[in-house]
Coordinates of C-alpha atoms and ligand atoms in Angstrom, one line a residue:
M1 CA 124.0 97.3 135.3
S2 CA 120.8 98.1 137.1
T3 CA 118.5 95.0 138.1
S4 CA 115.7 97.2 138.7
N5 CA 113.5 96.9 135.5
F6 CA 113.3 93.2 133.6
M7 CA 116.0 93.7 131.2
G8 CA 118.3 95.2 133.9
W9 CA 118.8 98.2 131.2
D10 CA 120.1 101.3 132.8
A11 CA 118.2 104.3 132.6
P12 CA 114.8 102.9 131.7
G13 CA 113.1 105.1 128.7
T14 CA 109.8 104.7 127.4
A15 CA 107.1 102.3 127.5
V16 CA 104.1 102.4 125.0
I17 CA 100.9 100.4 126.0
T18 CA 98.2 100.3 124.0
G19 CA 94.8 99.5 125.5
A20 CA 96.0 101.0 128.5
S21 CA 92.8 102.5 130.1
S22 CA 91.7 98.7 131.5
G23 CA 92.5 95.3 132.1
I24 CA 96.1 93.9 131.3
G25 CA 97.2 97.0 129.7
T26 CA 96.6 99.0 133.3
E27 CA 98.8 96.4 134.6
F28 CA 101.9 96.7 132.4
A29 CA 101.8 100.6 133.1
G30 CA 101.7 99.4 136.3
Q31 CA 104.3 97.3 136.5
L32 CA 106.4 99.4 134.0
A33 CA 106.2 102.2 136.1
D34 CA 107.0 100.8 138.9
Q35 CA 110.0 99.9 136.8
G36 CA 111.4 103.7 136.2
F37 CA 109.8 103.1 132.9
K38 CA 108.5 106.6 130.9
L39 CA 104.9 105.8 130.0
M40 CA 102.8 106.9 126.6
L41 CA 99.1 105.1 127.3
V42 CA 97.3 104.6 124.1
A43 CA 93.3 103.7 124.1
R44 CA 90.0 105.6 123.1
R45 CA 88.8 106.5 126.7
K46 CA 91.0 109.8 127.2
E47 CA 89.0 110.4 130.8
M48 CA 90.3 106.6 131.7
L49 CA 94.1 107.6 130.7
D50 CA 94.4 110.6 132.3
R51 CA 92.9 109.0 135.7
I52 CA 95.0 106.4 135.1
G53 CA 98.5 108.3 134.3
K54 CA 97.7 110.6 137.3
E55 CA 97.6 107.8 139.8
L56 CA 101.0 106.1 138.3
A57 CA 102.6 109.3 138.1
E58 CA 102.2 110.7 141.3
K59 CA 103.0 107.1 143.0
A60 CA 106.0 105.7 140.6
K61 CA 107.6 109.2 140.1
V62 CA 107.5 109.1 136.3
R63 CA 106.2 111.1 133.4
V64 CA 102.9 109.6 131.9
E65 CA 101.8 110.3 128.6
A66 CA 98.2 109.8 127.9
L67 CA 97.4 109.5 124.0
A68 CA 93.4 109.0 122.8
A69 CA 93.2 107.0 119.6
D70 CA 90.9 104.9 118.0
L71 CA 93.3 102.6 116.3
A72 CA 90.7 101.2 114.2
R73 CA 90.7 103.9 112.6
Q74 CA 93.6 104.9 110.1
E75 CA 94.1 108.6 111.8
G76 CA 94.5 106.8 114.5
I77 CA 96.9 104.4 114.0
D78 CA 99.0 106.8 112.3
L79 CA 98.9 109.4 115.6
V80 CA 100.7 106.8 117.4
A81 CA 102.6 106.0 115.1
A82 CA 104.1 109.4 114.4
R83 CA 104.4 110.3 118.0
I84 CA 106.5 107.2 118.7
R85 CA 108.5 108.2 115.5
E86 CA 109.3 111.4 117.7
L87 CA 110.4 109.2 121.1
R88 CA 114.7 108.9 121.4
D89 CA 114.1 106.4 124.5
I90 CA 111.3 103.9 123.5
D91 CA 112.5 100.4 125.4
V92 CA 109.1 98.8 124.9
L93 CA 106.2 98.7 122.9
V94 CA 103.3 96.7 124.2
N95 CA 100.3 96.5 121.5
N96 CA 98.0 94.9 123.4
A97 CA 94.2 97.0 122.7
G98 CA 92.0 94.4 121.4
F99 CA 88.2 93.1 121.8
G100 CA 86.0 90.2 121.0
I101 CA 82.9 90.3 119.4
P102 CA 79.9 88.3 119.1
G103 CA 79.1 85.8 116.7
G104 CA 80.9 83.8 114.0
F105 CA 82.7 84.8 110.8
V106 CA 79.2 84.4 109.0
D107 CA 77.2 85.9 111.4
C108 CA 78.9 88.6 113.2
D109 CA 78.6 92.2 112.2
F110 CA 81.3 92.6 109.3
G111 CA 82.0 96.2 110.1
R112 CA 82.6 95.2 113.8
M113 CA 84.9 92.3 112.3
L114 CA 86.7 94.8 110.1
D115 CA 87.6 97.2 112.9
M116 CA 89.0 94.0 114.7
M117 CA 91.4 93.3 112.2
A118 CA 92.4 96.5 112.6
V119 CA 93.2 96.9 115.9
H120 CA 94.5 93.6 116.5
M121 CA 96.8 93.2 112.8
T122 CA 97.3 97.1 111.1
A123 CA 97.6 98.9 114.3
P124 CA 100.4 96.7 115.5
V125 CA 102.0 96.3 112.5
H126 CA 102.1 100.2 111.9
L127 CA 103.4 100.6 115.6
C128 CA 106.3 97.8 115.3
R129 CA 107.5 99.5 112.4
A130 CA 107.3 102.7 113.9
A131 CA 109.2 101.7 116.9
I132 CA 112.0 99.4 115.4
P133 CA 113.9 101.6 114.3
A134 CA 114.9 103.8 117.4
M135 CA 115.2 101.0 119.2
L136 CA 117.6 99.3 116.9
D137 CA 119.3 102.5 117.2
R138 CA 120.0 102.2 120.5
G139 CA 121.3 98.4 120.5
R140 CA 118.0 97.5 123.1
G141 CA 114.2 96.9 123.0
A142 CA 111.7 95.2 123.8
I143 CA 108.0 94.0 122.1
V144 CA 104.8 92.4 123.3
N145 CA 102.1 91.4 121.2
T146 CA 98.9 90.8 123.5
A147 CA 97.8 87.6 121.6
S148 CA 95.7 85.1 123.4
L149 CA 95.7 81.5 124.0
S150 CA 93.1 81.2 121.2
A151 CA 95.8 81.7 118.8
F152 CA 96.2 77.5 119.0
N153 CA 93.0 76.2 119.5
P154 CA 90.4 78.8 116.6
S155 CA 86.9 79.4 117.5
P156 CA 84.4 80.6 114.8
G157 CA 85.0 83.9 113.9
M158 CA 87.9 86.4 113.1
Y159 CA 88.9 86.7 116.8
A160 CA 91.3 83.6 116.5
P161 CA 92.9 83.9 113.1
T162 CA 93.9 87.6 114.4
K163 CA 95.7 86.6 117.2
A164 CA 97.5 83.6 115.7
F165 CA 98.7 86.1 113.4
L166 CA 100.2 88.1 116.1
V167 CA 101.7 84.9 117.1
S168 CA 103.0 84.4 113.9
L169 CA 104.3 88.0 113.2
S170 CA 106.2 87.8 116.6
E171 CA 107.7 84.2 116.1
G172 CA 109.4 86.0 113.0
L173 CA 110.3 89.3 114.1
N174 CA 111.7 87.8 117.2
S175 CA 113.6 86.0 114.2
E176 CA 114.6 88.7 112.4
L177 CA 115.5 91.1 115.4
K178 CA 118.2 88.2 117.3
G179 CA 121.5 89.4 118.0
R180 CA 120.3 92.8 117.5
G181 CA 119.2 93.8 121.3
V182 CA 115.6 93.7 120.4
R183 CA 113.1 90.7 121.7
V184 CA 109.4 90.2 120.5
Q185 CA 106.9 87.9 122.3
A186 CA 103.2 87.1 121.6
L187 CA 101.7 86.8 125.1
C188 CA 99.2 84.3 125.2
P189 CA 96.7 85.0 128.1
G190 CA 93.7 82.2 128.6
F191 CA 90.0 83.6 130.4
T192 CA 92.0 86.8 132.4
H193 CA 89.3 88.8 134.9
T194 CA 89.5 92.2 132.9
G195 CA 87.1 94.0 131.2
F196 CA 87.1 92.2 127.8
H197 CA 83.8 89.9 128.9
D198 CA 82.1 92.7 130.2
T199 CA 81.4 94.4 126.2
S200 CA 78.5 92.5 125.2
D201 CA 76.0 90.0 126.7
E202 CA 77.1 87.5 124.9
L203 CA 80.6 87.7 126.5
K204 CA 79.1 88.1 129.8
K205 CA 77.1 85.3 129.2
M206 CA 79.9 83.1 128.4
K207 CA 82.0 84.3 131.2
A208 CA 79.2 83.0 133.9
S209 CA 79.3 79.5 131.9
L210 CA 83.0 79.2 132.5
P211 CA 84.4 77.5 135.4
K212 CA 85.9 80.0 138.3
G213 CA 89.2 77.8 138.4
I214 CA 90.6 78.6 134.9
W215 CA 90.4 82.0 135.4
G216 CA 93.9 84.0 135.6
T217 CA 94.7 87.8 136.7
A218 CA 96.0 90.5 134.7
A219 CA 98.8 90.5 137.6
G220 CA 100.3 86.9 136.9
V221 CA 100.0 87.7 133.2
V222 CA 101.9 90.9 133.0
G223 CA 104.5 89.3 135.4
A224 CA 104.5 86.3 133.2
S225 CA 105.4 88.2 129.8
L226 CA 108.1 89.8 131.9
A227 CA 109.8 87.1 132.8
G228 CA 109.5 85.7 129.3
L229 CA 111.2 88.7 128.0
R230 CA 114.2 88.7 130.5
K231 CA 114.6 85.1 129.5
G232 CA 114.0 85.7 125.5
K233 CA 110.7 83.2 125.2
D234 CA 109.1 84.6 122.0
V235 CA 106.1 83.2 123.3
V236 CA 104.6 83.1 126.5
I237 CA 101.6 81.3 127.8
P238 CA 100.8 82.2 131.2
G239 CA 99.4 79.8 134.0
L240 CA 99.5 76.5 134.8
V241 CA 95.6 76.2 133.8
N242 CA 96.5 77.2 130.5
K243 CA 99.5 75.6 129.8
F244 CA 98.2 72.0 131.0
M245 CA 95.2 72.8 128.4
M246 CA 97.6 73.4 125.9
A247 CA 99.4 70.0 126.8
F248 CA 95.5 68.3 125.9
P249 CA 95.7 66.9 121.7
K250 CA 94.8 69.3 119.3
G251 CA 91.8 67.8 117.8
L252 CA 90.4 67.5 121.7
R253 CA 91.4 71.4 122.1
K254 CA 89.3 72.6 118.6
R255 CA 86.6 70.5 119.9
V256 CA 86.0 72.2 122.8
A257 CA 87.0 75.4 121.0
A258 CA 84.6 75.2 118.4
R259 CA 81.5 75.8 120.6
R260 CA 82.6 79.0 121.7
K261 CA 82.2 82.4 120.1
P262 CA 84.5 84.0 120.3
Ligands
NAP1 N1 90.8 89.0 129.2 C1 91.2 87.7 128.6 O1 90.4 87.0 128.8 C2 91.8 87.9 127.4 C3 92.5 86.5 127.2 C4 93.2 86.9 126.1 C5 94.1 87.8 125.2 N2 93.2 88.8 125.5 C6 93.6 90.2 125.1 O2 94.1 91.0 126.0 C7 94.4 92.5 125.3 C8 93.6 92.8 126.4 O3 92.1 93.0 126.4 P1 92.0 92.8 127.9 O4 91.6 91.8 128.6 O5 93.0 93.5 129.4 O6 90.8 93.6 127.8 P2 89.5 95.1 128.3 O7 90.1 95.3 130.1 O8 88.7 95.7 128.0 O9 90.8 95.8 127.8 C9 91.3 96.5 126.5 C10 91.9 97.3 126.2 O10 91.8 97.2 125.1 C11 91.3 99.3 124.5 N3 90.6 99.0 123.2 C12 89.7 98.5 122.2 N4 89.4 99.1 121.0 C13 90.2 99.9 121.0 C14 90.5 100.7 120.1 N5 89.3 100.8 118.8 N6 91.1 101.8 119.8 C15 92.4 101.8 120.7 N7 91.7 101.0 121.6 C16 91.3 99.6 121.8 C17 90.4 99.6 125.8 O11 90.7 100.5 125.6 P3 89.1 101.6 125.4 O12 87.9 101.0 125.1 O13 89.0 103.1 126.3 O14 89.9 102.3 123.6 C18 91.2 98.4 126.5 O15 92.1 99.8 127.2 C19 93.4 92.5 124.1 O16 94.5 92.1 123.0 C20 92.3 90.5 124.3 O17 92.5 90.3 123.0 C21 92.5 89.4 126.3

Protein backbone atom coordinates (compact mmCIF):
# COMPACT_ATOMS: atom_id res chain seq x y z
CA MET A 1 0.00 0.00 0.00
CA SER A 2 1.25 3.48 -0.91
CA THR A 3 1.65 5.94 1.97
CA SER A 4 2.28 8.94 -0.25
CA ASN A 5 -1.33 10.15 -0.16
CA PHE A 6 -3.58 10.96 2.80
CA MET A 7 -5.47 7.63 2.58
CA GLY A 8 -2.51 5.45 1.63
CA TRP A 9 -4.32 4.42 -1.58
CA ASP A 10 -2.49 2.79 -4.48
CA ALA A 11 -2.49 4.70 -7.78
CA PRO A 12 -4.28 7.93 -6.81
CA GLY A 13 -7.22 8.75 -9.10
CA THR A 14 -8.93 12.08 -9.79
CA ALA A 15 -9.83 14.78 -7.25
CA VAL A 16 -12.63 17.17 -8.19
CA ILE A 17 -12.45 20.50 -6.35
CA THR A 18 -15.02 23.27 -6.63
CA GLY A 19 -14.03 26.83 -5.77
CA ALA A 20 -10.51 25.96 -6.90
CA SER A 21 -9.69 29.41 -8.33
CA SER A 22 -8.89 30.89 -4.90
CA GLY A 23 -8.21 30.32 -1.21
CA ILE A 24 -9.01 26.98 0.40
CA GLY A 25 -9.91 25.35 -2.96
CA THR A 26 -6.55 26.30 -4.53
CA GLU A 27 -4.81 24.92 -1.45
CA PHE A 28 -6.72 21.61 -1.72
CA ALA A 29 -5.62 21.45 -5.37
CA GLY A 30 -1.96 22.03 -4.44
CA GLN A 31 -1.85 19.50 -1.58
CA LEU A 32 -3.73 16.81 -3.54
CA ALA A 33 -1.57 17.32 -6.65
CA ASP A 34 1.54 16.95 -4.47
CA GLN A 35 0.11 13.60 -3.32
CA GLY A 36 -0.25 12.41 -6.92
CA PHE A 37 -3.97 12.98 -7.57
CA LYS A 38 -5.13 14.11 -11.01
CA LEU A 39 -7.26 17.22 -10.73
CA MET A 40 -10.52 18.57 -12.06
CA LEU A 41 -10.73 22.20 -11.01
CA VAL A 42 -14.09 24.00 -11.03
CA ALA A 43 -14.98 27.69 -10.61
CA ARG A 44 -16.31 30.55 -12.77
CA ARG A 45 -12.96 32.30 -13.47
CA LYS A 46 -11.51 30.09 -16.20
CA GLU A 47 -8.31 32.12 -16.61
CA MET A 48 -7.47 31.63 -12.91
CA LEU A 49 -8.19 27.89 -13.13
CA ASP A 50 -6.00 27.62 -16.25
CA ARG A 51 -3.13 29.46 -14.56
CA ILE A 52 -3.35 27.41 -11.33
CA GLY A 53 -3.79 24.19 -13.32
CA LYS A 54 -0.75 24.88 -15.50
CA GLU A 55 1.45 25.61 -12.46
CA LEU A 56 0.33 22.44 -10.64
CA ALA A 57 0.61 20.22 -13.72
CA GLU A 58 4.20 21.37 -14.23
CA LYS A 59 5.18 21.17 -10.56
CA ALA A 60 3.48 17.90 -9.55
CA LYS A 61 3.45 16.22 -13.00
CA VAL A 62 -0.25 15.37 -12.79
CA ARG A 63 -3.05 15.78 -15.33
CA VAL A 64 -5.25 18.82 -14.63
CA GLU A 65 -8.58 19.72 -16.21
CA ALA A 66 -10.11 23.18 -15.69
CA LEU A 67 -13.89 23.35 -15.96
CA ALA A 68 -15.57 26.76 -15.88
CA ALA A 69 -19.03 26.57 -14.32
CA ASP A 70 -21.35 28.82 -12.35
CA LEU A 71 -22.68 26.61 -9.55
CA ALA A 72 -25.45 29.09 -8.76
CA ARG A 73 -27.09 28.04 -12.06
CA GLN A 74 -28.58 24.59 -12.71
CA GLU A 75 -26.80 24.46 -16.13
CA GLY A 76 -23.46 24.91 -14.35
CA ILE A 77 -24.27 22.22 -11.78
CA ASP A 78 -25.43 19.82 -14.52
CA LEU A 79 -22.25 20.43 -16.54
CA VAL A 80 -20.00 19.49 -13.60
CA ALA A 81 -22.19 16.54 -12.53
CA ALA A 82 -22.12 15.14 -16.08
CA ARG A 83 -18.32 15.43 -16.25
CA ILE A 84 -18.00 13.71 -12.84
CA ARG A 85 -20.17 10.81 -14.06
CA GLU A 86 -17.71 10.29 -16.92
CA LEU A 87 -14.77 9.89 -14.52
CA ARG A 88 -14.16 6.24 -13.72
CA ASP A 89 -11.37 6.97 -11.24
CA ILE A 90 -12.84 9.65 -8.98
CA ASP A 91 -11.24 9.36 -5.53
CA VAL A 92 -11.95 12.77 -4.00
CA LEU A 93 -14.73 15.34 -4.25
CA VAL A 94 -14.31 18.66 -2.46
CA ASN A 95 -17.50 20.73 -2.48
CA ASN A 96 -15.81 23.95 -1.49
CA ALA A 97 -17.19 26.79 -3.66
CA GLY A 98 -18.87 29.42 -1.54
CA PHE A 99 -19.27 33.06 -0.66
CA GLY A 100 -20.82 35.38 1.92
CA ILE A 101 -23.26 38.20 1.27
CA PRO A 102 -23.81 41.45 3.15
CA GLY A 103 -26.95 41.87 5.22
CA GLY A 104 -29.26 39.70 7.28
CA PHE A 105 -32.16 37.50 6.20
CA VAL A 106 -34.61 40.41 5.84
CA ASP A 107 -32.41 43.09 4.29
CA CYS A 108 -29.99 41.14 2.03
CA ASP A 109 -30.27 40.94 -1.77
CA PHE A 110 -32.74 38.04 -2.16
CA GLY A 111 -31.36 36.98 -5.56
CA ARG A 112 -27.86 36.68 -4.11
CA MET A 113 -29.27 34.74 -1.17
CA LEU A 114 -30.85 32.22 -3.56
CA ASP A 115 -27.56 31.98 -5.48
CA MET A 116 -25.75 31.26 -2.22
CA MET A 117 -28.26 28.54 -1.34
CA ALA A 118 -27.67 26.94 -4.77
CA VAL A 119 -23.85 27.07 -4.48
CA HIS A 120 -23.74 25.88 -0.83
CA MET A 121 -26.56 23.32 -0.88
CA THR A 122 -27.99 22.37 -4.30
CA ALA A 123 -24.60 21.98 -6.03
CA PRO A 124 -23.02 19.76 -3.31
CA VAL A 125 -26.11 17.50 -3.30
CA HIS A 126 -25.98 17.05 -7.11
CA LEU A 127 -22.21 16.53 -7.14
CA CYS A 128 -22.34 13.98 -4.29
CA ARG A 129 -25.04 12.05 -6.20
CA ALA A 130 -22.83 12.14 -9.31
CA ALA A 131 -19.64 11.03 -7.53
CA ILE A 132 -20.77 8.39 -5.03
CA PRO A 133 -21.75 5.55 -7.43
CA ALA A 134 -18.24 5.38 -8.97
CA MET A 135 -16.67 5.64 -5.50
CA LEU A 136 -18.80 2.73 -4.27
CA ASP A 137 -17.87 0.69 -7.37
CA ARG A 138 -14.19 1.27 -6.59
CA GLY A 139 -14.73 0.70 -2.86
CA ARG A 140 -12.93 3.92 -1.98
CA GLY A 141 -13.52 7.64 -1.95
CA ALA A 142 -13.43 10.80 0.15
CA ILE A 143 -15.85 13.72 0.07
CA VAL A 144 -15.25 17.02 1.82
CA ASN A 145 -18.04 19.55 2.13
CA THR A 146 -16.57 22.87 3.18
CA ALA A 147 -19.01 24.17 5.80
CA SER A 148 -17.96 26.71 8.45
CA LEU A 149 -17.74 27.27 12.18
CA SER A 150 -20.84 29.44 11.54
CA ALA A 151 -22.80 26.19 11.25
CA PHE A 152 -22.66 26.01 15.06
CA ASN A 153 -22.83 29.77 15.75
CA PRO A 154 -25.67 31.16 13.63
CA SER A 155 -25.29 34.79 12.55
CA PRO A 156 -28.02 36.85 10.83
CA GLY A 157 -28.83 35.77 7.26
CA MET A 158 -28.70 32.49 5.33
CA TYR A 159 -24.94 31.85 5.32
CA ALA A 160 -24.92 29.93 8.64
CA PRO A 161 -28.05 27.85 7.86
CA THR A 162 -26.56 26.72 4.53
CA LYS A 163 -23.40 25.64 6.35
CA ALA A 164 -25.42 23.83 9.06
CA PHE A 165 -27.12 21.94 6.19
CA LEU A 166 -23.69 20.81 4.94
CA VAL A 167 -22.73 19.53 8.40
CA SER A 168 -25.94 17.52 8.67
CA LEU A 169 -25.65 16.23 5.08
CA SER A 170 -22.06 15.10 5.68
CA GLU A 171 -22.81 13.36 8.98
CA GLY A 172 -25.82 11.56 7.49
CA LEU A 173 -23.95 10.51 4.35
CA ASN A 174 -20.94 9.35 6.34
CA SER A 175 -23.19 7.09 8.42
CA GLU A 176 -24.97 5.80 5.30
CA LEU A 177 -21.71 4.93 3.54
CA LYS A 178 -19.85 3.55 6.58
CA GLY A 179 -18.07 0.29 5.87
CA ARG A 180 -18.26 0.77 2.09
CA GLY A 181 -14.95 2.60 1.68
CA VAL A 182 -16.34 6.11 1.20
CA ARG A 183 -15.78 8.80 3.85
CA VAL A 184 -17.66 12.09 4.04
CA GLN A 185 -16.51 15.08 6.07
CA ALA A 186 -17.89 18.49 6.96
CA LEU A 187 -14.90 20.82 7.13
CA CYS A 188 -15.71 23.71 9.47
CA PRO A 189 -13.05 26.44 9.26
CA GLY A 190 -13.11 29.58 11.36
CA PHE A 191 -11.82 32.88 9.95
CA THR A 192 -9.24 32.01 7.30
CA HIS A 193 -7.00 34.25 5.14
CA THR A 194 -8.37 33.78 1.58
CA GLY A 195 -10.18 35.93 -1.00
CA PHE A 196 -13.48 35.41 0.90
CA HIS A 197 -13.46 38.69 2.82
CA ASP A 198 -12.38 40.76 -0.21
CA THR A 199 -15.65 40.24 -2.08
CA SER A 200 -17.62 43.13 -0.50
CA ASP A 201 -16.94 46.32 1.49
CA GLU A 202 -18.94 44.91 4.43
CA LEU A 203 -16.77 41.77 4.57
CA LYS A 204 -13.59 43.87 4.25
CA LYS A 205 -14.75 46.02 7.18
CA MET A 206 -15.58 42.93 9.22
CA LYS A 207 -12.13 41.48 8.54
CA ALA A 208 -10.42 44.72 9.63
CA SER A 209 -12.43 44.75 12.88
CA LEU A 210 -11.45 41.24 14.01
CA PRO A 211 -8.36 40.38 16.11
CA LYS A 212 -5.46 39.10 13.98
CA GLY A 213 -4.83 36.12 16.29
CA ILE A 214 -8.07 34.37 15.38
CA TRP A 215 -7.19 34.02 11.65
CA GLY A 216 -5.94 30.72 10.25
CA THR A 217 -4.34 29.79 6.95
CA ALA A 218 -5.74 27.80 4.04
CA ALA A 219 -2.75 25.43 4.35
CA GLY A 220 -3.66 24.66 7.98
CA VAL A 221 -7.34 24.15 7.10
CA VAL A 222 -6.59 21.70 4.27
CA GLY A 223 -3.95 19.85 6.31
CA ALA A 224 -6.50 19.34 9.12
CA SER A 225 -9.14 18.16 6.64
CA LEU A 226 -6.93 15.51 5.03
CA ALA A 227 -5.65 14.32 8.43
CA GLY A 228 -9.29 14.13 9.61
CA LEU A 229 -10.29 12.02 6.60
CA ARG A 230 -7.47 9.61 7.34
CA LYS A 231 -8.79 9.24 10.92
CA GLY A 232 -12.41 8.93 9.69
CA LYS A 233 -13.63 12.16 11.35
CA ASP A 234 -16.93 13.34 9.88
CA VAL A 235 -16.67 16.86 11.33
CA VAL A 236 -13.36 18.74 11.37
CA ILE A 237 -12.81 22.06 13.12
CA PRO A 238 -9.28 23.18 12.18
CA GLY A 239 -7.10 25.23 14.52
CA LEU A 240 -6.69 25.48 18.29
CA VAL A 241 -8.32 28.92 18.48
CA ASN A 242 -11.49 27.60 16.83
CA LYS A 243 -11.59 24.50 19.03
CA PHE A 244 -11.14 26.80 22.06
CA MET A 245 -14.03 29.03 20.89
CA MET A 246 -16.27 25.99 20.47
CA ALA A 247 -15.63 25.12 24.14
CA PHE A 248 -17.57 28.26 25.21
CA PRO A 249 -21.23 27.73 26.18
CA LYS A 250 -23.57 27.85 23.17
CA GLY A 251 -25.52 30.83 24.59
CA LEU A 252 -22.36 32.96 24.67
CA ARG A 253 -21.29 31.89 21.15
CA LYS A 254 -24.78 32.75 19.85
CA ARG A 255 -24.68 36.22 21.43
CA VAL A 256 -21.31 37.00 19.80
CA ALA A 257 -22.33 35.57 16.39
CA ALA A 258 -25.66 37.45 16.42
CA ARG A 259 -23.76 40.74 16.07
CA ARG A 260 -22.13 39.57 12.82
CA LYS A 261 -23.43 39.78 9.23
CA PRO A 262 -22.75 37.24 7.74
N1 LIG B 1 -12.29 32.27 4.50
C1 LIG B 1 -13.00 32.04 5.58
O1 LIG B 1 -12.85 32.75 6.60
C2 LIG B 1 -13.97 30.88 5.60
C3 LIG B 1 -14.45 30.45 6.85
C4 LIG B 1 -15.34 29.39 6.89
C5 LIG B 1 -15.75 28.77 5.73
N2 LIG B 1 -15.29 29.22 4.53
C6 LIG B 1 -15.77 28.54 3.32
O2 LIG B 1 -14.65 28.08 2.59
C7 LIG B 1 -15.02 27.90 1.22
C8 LIG B 1 -13.92 28.46 0.35
O3 LIG B 1 -13.87 29.87 0.53
P1 LIG B 1 -12.50 30.68 0.60
O4 LIG B 1 -12.37 31.18 1.98
O5 LIG B 1 -11.40 29.91 0.01
O6 LIG B 1 -12.92 31.95 -0.29
P2 LIG B 1 -12.42 32.46 -1.71
O7 LIG B 1 -10.95 32.62 -1.72
O8 LIG B 1 -13.27 33.67 -2.01
O9 LIG B 1 -12.83 31.26 -2.70
C9 LIG B 1 -14.17 31.00 -3.03
C10 LIG B 1 -14.22 30.09 -4.23
O10 LIG B 1 -15.60 29.79 -4.54
C11 LIG B 1 -15.80 29.97 -5.95
N3 LIG B 1 -17.18 30.36 -6.22
C12 LIG B 1 -17.91 31.37 -5.67
N4 LIG B 1 -19.10 31.46 -6.26
C13 LIG B 1 -19.15 30.49 -7.21
C14 LIG B 1 -20.12 30.09 -8.17
N5 LIG B 1 -21.30 30.74 -8.30
N6 LIG B 1 -19.83 29.05 -8.99
C15 LIG B 1 -18.64 28.40 -8.90
N7 LIG B 1 -17.68 28.74 -8.03
C16 LIG B 1 -17.93 29.78 -7.19
C17 LIG B 1 -14.82 31.10 -6.31
O11 LIG B 1 -14.48 31.02 -7.69
P3 LIG B 1 -14.95 32.01 -8.86
O12 LIG B 1 -15.16 33.37 -8.25
O13 LIG B 1 -13.85 31.94 -9.85
O14 LIG B 1 -16.22 31.39 -9.36
C18 LIG B 1 -13.61 30.73 -5.47
O15 LIG B 1 -12.83 29.78 -6.13
C19 LIG B 1 -16.39 28.57 1.07
O16 LIG B 1 -17.39 27.58 1.01
C20 LIG B 1 -16.53 29.40 2.33
O17 LIG B 1 -17.88 29.58 2.69
C21 LIG B 1 -14.41 30.25 4.44
